[in-house]
Short mmCIF file of C-alpha atoms and ligand atoms in Angstrom, two decimals:
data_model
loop_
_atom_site.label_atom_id
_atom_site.label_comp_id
_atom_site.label_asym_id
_atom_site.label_seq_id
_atom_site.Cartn_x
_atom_site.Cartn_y
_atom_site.Cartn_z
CA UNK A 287 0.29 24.01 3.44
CA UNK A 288 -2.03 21.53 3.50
CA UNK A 289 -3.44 20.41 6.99
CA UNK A 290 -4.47 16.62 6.04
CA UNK A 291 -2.51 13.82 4.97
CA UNK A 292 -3.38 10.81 3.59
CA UNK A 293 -1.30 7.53 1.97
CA UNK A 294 -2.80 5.78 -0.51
CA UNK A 295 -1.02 2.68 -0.96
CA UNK A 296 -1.61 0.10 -3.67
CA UNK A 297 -1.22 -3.89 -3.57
CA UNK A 298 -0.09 -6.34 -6.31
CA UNK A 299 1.71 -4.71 -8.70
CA UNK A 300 3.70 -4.30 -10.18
CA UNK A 301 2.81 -4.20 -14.37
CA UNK A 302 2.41 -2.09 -17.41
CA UNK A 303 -1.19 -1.25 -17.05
CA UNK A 304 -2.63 0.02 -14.23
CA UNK A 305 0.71 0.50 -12.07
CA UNK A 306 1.55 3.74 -14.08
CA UNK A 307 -1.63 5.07 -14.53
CA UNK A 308 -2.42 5.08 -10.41
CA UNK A 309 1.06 7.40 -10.30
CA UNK A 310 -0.03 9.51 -12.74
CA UNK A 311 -3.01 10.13 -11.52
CA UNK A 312 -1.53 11.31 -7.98
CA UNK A 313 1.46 13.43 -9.47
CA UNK A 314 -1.38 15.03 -11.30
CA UNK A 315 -2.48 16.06 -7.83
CA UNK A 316 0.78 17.12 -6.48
CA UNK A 317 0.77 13.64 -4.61
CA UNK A 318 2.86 10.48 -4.43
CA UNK A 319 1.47 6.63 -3.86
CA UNK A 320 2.92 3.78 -2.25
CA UNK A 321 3.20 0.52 -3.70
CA UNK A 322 2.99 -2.85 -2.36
CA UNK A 323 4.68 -5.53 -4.75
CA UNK A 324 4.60 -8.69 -5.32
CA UNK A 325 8.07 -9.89 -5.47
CA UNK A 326 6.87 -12.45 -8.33
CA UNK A 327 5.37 -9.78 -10.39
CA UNK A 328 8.38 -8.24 -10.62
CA UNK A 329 9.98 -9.20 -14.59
CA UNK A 330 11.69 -7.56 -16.84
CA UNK A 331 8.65 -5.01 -18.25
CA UNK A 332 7.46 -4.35 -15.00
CA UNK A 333 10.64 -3.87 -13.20
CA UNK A 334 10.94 -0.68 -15.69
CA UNK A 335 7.68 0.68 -14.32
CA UNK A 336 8.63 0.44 -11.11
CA UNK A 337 11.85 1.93 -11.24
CA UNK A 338 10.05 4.81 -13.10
CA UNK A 339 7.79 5.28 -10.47
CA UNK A 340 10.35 4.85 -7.49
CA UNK A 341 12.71 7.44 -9.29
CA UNK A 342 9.36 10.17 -9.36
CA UNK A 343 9.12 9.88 -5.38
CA UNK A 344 6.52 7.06 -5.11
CA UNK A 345 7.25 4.18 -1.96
CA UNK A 346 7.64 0.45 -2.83
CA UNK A 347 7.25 -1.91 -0.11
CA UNK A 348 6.72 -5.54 0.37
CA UNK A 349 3.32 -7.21 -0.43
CA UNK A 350 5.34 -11.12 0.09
CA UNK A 351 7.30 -13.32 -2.42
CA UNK A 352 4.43 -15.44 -3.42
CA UNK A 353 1.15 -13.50 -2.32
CA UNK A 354 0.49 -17.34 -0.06
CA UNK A 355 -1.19 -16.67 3.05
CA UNK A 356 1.66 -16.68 5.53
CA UNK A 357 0.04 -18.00 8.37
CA UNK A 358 0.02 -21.30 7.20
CA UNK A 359 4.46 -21.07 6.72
CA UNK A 360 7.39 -21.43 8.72
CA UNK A 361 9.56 -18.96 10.81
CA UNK A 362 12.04 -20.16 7.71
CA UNK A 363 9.65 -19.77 5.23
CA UNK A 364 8.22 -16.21 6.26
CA UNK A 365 12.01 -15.46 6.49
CA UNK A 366 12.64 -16.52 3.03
CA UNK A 367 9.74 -14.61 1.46
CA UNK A 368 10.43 -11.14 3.30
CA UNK A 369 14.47 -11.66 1.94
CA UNK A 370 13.56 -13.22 -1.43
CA UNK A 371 11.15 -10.18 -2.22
CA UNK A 372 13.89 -7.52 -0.38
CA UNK A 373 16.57 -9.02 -2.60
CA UNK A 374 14.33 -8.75 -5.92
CA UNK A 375 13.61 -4.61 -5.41
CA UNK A 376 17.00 -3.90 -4.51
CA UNK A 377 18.10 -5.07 -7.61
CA UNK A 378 15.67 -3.01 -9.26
CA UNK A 379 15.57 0.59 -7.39
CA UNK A 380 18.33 0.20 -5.42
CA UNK A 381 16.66 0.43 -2.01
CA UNK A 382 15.43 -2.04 0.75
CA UNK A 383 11.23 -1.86 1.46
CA UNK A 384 10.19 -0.31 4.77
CA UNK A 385 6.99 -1.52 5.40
CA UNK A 386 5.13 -4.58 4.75
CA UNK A 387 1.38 -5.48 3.96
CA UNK A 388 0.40 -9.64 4.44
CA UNK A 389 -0.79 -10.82 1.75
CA UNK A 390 -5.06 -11.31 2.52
CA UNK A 391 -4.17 -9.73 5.81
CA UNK A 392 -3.64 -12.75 7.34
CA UNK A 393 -1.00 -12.51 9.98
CA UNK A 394 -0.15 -14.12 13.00
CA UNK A 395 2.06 -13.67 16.00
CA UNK A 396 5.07 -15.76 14.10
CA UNK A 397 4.77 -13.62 11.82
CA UNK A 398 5.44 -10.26 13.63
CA UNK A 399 7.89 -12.32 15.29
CA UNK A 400 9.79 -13.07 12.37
CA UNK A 401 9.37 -9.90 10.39
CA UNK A 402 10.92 -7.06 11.46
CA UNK A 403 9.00 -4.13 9.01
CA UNK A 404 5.95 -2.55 10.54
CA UNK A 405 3.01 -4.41 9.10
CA UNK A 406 0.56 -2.06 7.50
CA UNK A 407 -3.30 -2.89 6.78
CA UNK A 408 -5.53 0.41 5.29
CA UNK A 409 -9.10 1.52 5.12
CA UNK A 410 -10.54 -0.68 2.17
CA UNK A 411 -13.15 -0.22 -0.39
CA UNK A 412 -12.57 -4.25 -1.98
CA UNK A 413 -11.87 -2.69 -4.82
CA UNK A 414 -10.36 -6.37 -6.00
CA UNK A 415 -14.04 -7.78 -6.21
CA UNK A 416 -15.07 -6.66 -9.71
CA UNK A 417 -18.43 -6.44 -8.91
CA UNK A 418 -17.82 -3.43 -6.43
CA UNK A 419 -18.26 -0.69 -8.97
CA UNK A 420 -17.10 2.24 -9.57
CA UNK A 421 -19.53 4.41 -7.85
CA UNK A 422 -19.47 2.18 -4.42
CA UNK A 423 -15.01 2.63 -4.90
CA UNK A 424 -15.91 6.52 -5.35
CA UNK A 425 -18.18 6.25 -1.66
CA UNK A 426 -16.57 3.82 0.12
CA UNK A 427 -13.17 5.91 -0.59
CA UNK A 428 -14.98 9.72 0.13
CA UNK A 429 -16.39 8.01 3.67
CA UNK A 430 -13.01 6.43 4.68
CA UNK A 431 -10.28 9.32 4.20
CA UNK A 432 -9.51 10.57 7.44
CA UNK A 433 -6.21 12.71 8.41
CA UNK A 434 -3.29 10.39 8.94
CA UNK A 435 -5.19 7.74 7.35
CA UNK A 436 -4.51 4.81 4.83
CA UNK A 437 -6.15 3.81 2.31
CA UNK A 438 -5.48 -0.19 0.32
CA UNK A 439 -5.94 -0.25 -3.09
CA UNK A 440 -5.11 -2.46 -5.87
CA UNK A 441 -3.11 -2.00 -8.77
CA UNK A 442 -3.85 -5.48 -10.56
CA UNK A 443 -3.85 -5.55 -14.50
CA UNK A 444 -7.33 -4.97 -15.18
CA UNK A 445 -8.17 -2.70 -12.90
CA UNK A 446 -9.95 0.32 -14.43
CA UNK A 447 -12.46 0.93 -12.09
CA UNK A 448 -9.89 2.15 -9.35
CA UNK A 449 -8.48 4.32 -12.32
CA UNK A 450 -11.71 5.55 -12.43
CA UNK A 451 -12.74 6.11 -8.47
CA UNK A 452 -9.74 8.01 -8.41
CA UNK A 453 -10.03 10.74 -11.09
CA UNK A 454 -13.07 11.39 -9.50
CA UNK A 455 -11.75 11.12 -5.47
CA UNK A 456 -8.83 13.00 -5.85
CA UNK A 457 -9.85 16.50 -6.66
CA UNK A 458 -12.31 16.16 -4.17
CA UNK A 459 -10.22 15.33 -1.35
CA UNK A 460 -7.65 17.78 -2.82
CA UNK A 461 -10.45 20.58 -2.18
CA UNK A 462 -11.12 19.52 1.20
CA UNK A 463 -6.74 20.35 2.27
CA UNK A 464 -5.87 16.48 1.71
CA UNK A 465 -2.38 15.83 0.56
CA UNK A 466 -1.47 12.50 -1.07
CA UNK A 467 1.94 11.44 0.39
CA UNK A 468 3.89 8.05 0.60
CA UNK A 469 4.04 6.08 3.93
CA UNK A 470 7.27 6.87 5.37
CA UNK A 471 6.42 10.73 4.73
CA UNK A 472 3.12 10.13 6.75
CA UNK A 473 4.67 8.63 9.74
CA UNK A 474 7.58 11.56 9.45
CA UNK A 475 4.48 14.14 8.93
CA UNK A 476 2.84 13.43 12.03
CA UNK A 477 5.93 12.37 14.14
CA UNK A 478 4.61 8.74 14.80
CA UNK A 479 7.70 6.54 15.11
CA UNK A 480 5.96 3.22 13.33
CA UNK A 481 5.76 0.52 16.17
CA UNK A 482 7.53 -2.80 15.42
CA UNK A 483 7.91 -3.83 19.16
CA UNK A 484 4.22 -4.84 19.40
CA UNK A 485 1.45 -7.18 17.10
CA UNK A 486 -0.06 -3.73 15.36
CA UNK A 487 -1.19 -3.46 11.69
CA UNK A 488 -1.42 0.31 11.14
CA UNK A 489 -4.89 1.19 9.18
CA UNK A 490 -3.90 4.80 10.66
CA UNK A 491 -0.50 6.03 11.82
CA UNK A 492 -1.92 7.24 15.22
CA UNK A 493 -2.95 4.12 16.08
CA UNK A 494 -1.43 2.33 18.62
CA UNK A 495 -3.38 -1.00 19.25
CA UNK A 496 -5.47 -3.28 16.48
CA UNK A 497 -9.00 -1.02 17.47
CA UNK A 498 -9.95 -0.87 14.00
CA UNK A 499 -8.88 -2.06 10.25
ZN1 ZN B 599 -2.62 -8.70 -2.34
#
């Protein structure tokens, strides 16, 4: 049994390129990711990939409607994002999403108001900036796992270098007792009820106040 547990949790997604390969990579390690979707991303090609993955024990969860920073909306219109993007991925996997990640993680107290999913953040590595290479993704991810920790990611189309980072990461961590689960199995795992009764954005699932991102 392994002792540590660790979520790694893509955003942006999903799509034929990168989406399957980031699954792959973690069944290859006896591990399962969690994914973070778009609800706009979602057509008919894609949809197909994420079903796949869903149906091989990976987590899909909300990353917004329209990736818009949120702050700057409604009660109606955060409303209408969170139901717009629930609607889309039920008709796709068959499932609601537990868990939701603001798009730029900007968030507000409207919008823990209005949503009612635990809002999740992660240890990050910027592995969207292109010109964080692969070598920096490889430190930056070595220095940040921790045990109950999560890690943000991106799956977006062109994005090889994460590929990369994690052939290398994974057997590493995998040597040091790390197991690669979803979300939902890391809160069960640990016995940490996620919080939705209070502003937190969970970087770690024992956290119980916004001390770090
Ligand atoms: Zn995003």
């Amino acid at each position: 049994m392994s002792d540590k547990h660790i979520a790694f949790t893509f955003d942006d997604g999903p799509n034929t390129t990168v989406t399957p390969l980031v699954a792959e990579i973690l069944e290859k390690y006896g591990g399962r990711g969690t994914f973070f979707v778009v609800g706009n991303n979602i057509n008919d090609a894609s949809a197909k990939v994420m079903k796949y993955v869903h149906l091989n024990g990976h987590e899909i969860d909300s990353h917004s409607l329209t990736h818009s920073d949120m702050t700057k909306f409604t009660a109606k219109q955060i409303a209408d994002e969170i139901e717009m993007t629930d609607i889309r991925i039920r008709s796709v996997i068959g499932e609601e999403t537990r868990f939701f990640r603001p798009p730029y993680i900007a968030y507000d107290q409207l919008m823990f108001d209005t949503i009612d999913k635990p809002f999740i953040c992660g240890r990050r590595v910027d592995d969207w900036d292109k010109s964080v290479t692969v070598e920096q993704r490889i430190n930056g991810l070595l220095e940040k796992a921790e045990d109950g920790g999560i890690i943000l990611l991106h799956d977006q189309d062109d994005n090889y270098a994460t590929v990369e980072a994690l052939q290398f990461v994974l057997p590493r961590l995998a040597e040091q007792g790390y197991e690669f689960v979803t979300l939902s199995r890391l809160f069960r795992l640990k016995g940490v009820p996620p919080l939705t009764d209070r502003p937190i954005i969970y970087s770690n699932v024992f956290q119980t106040e916004n001390t770090y991102q």
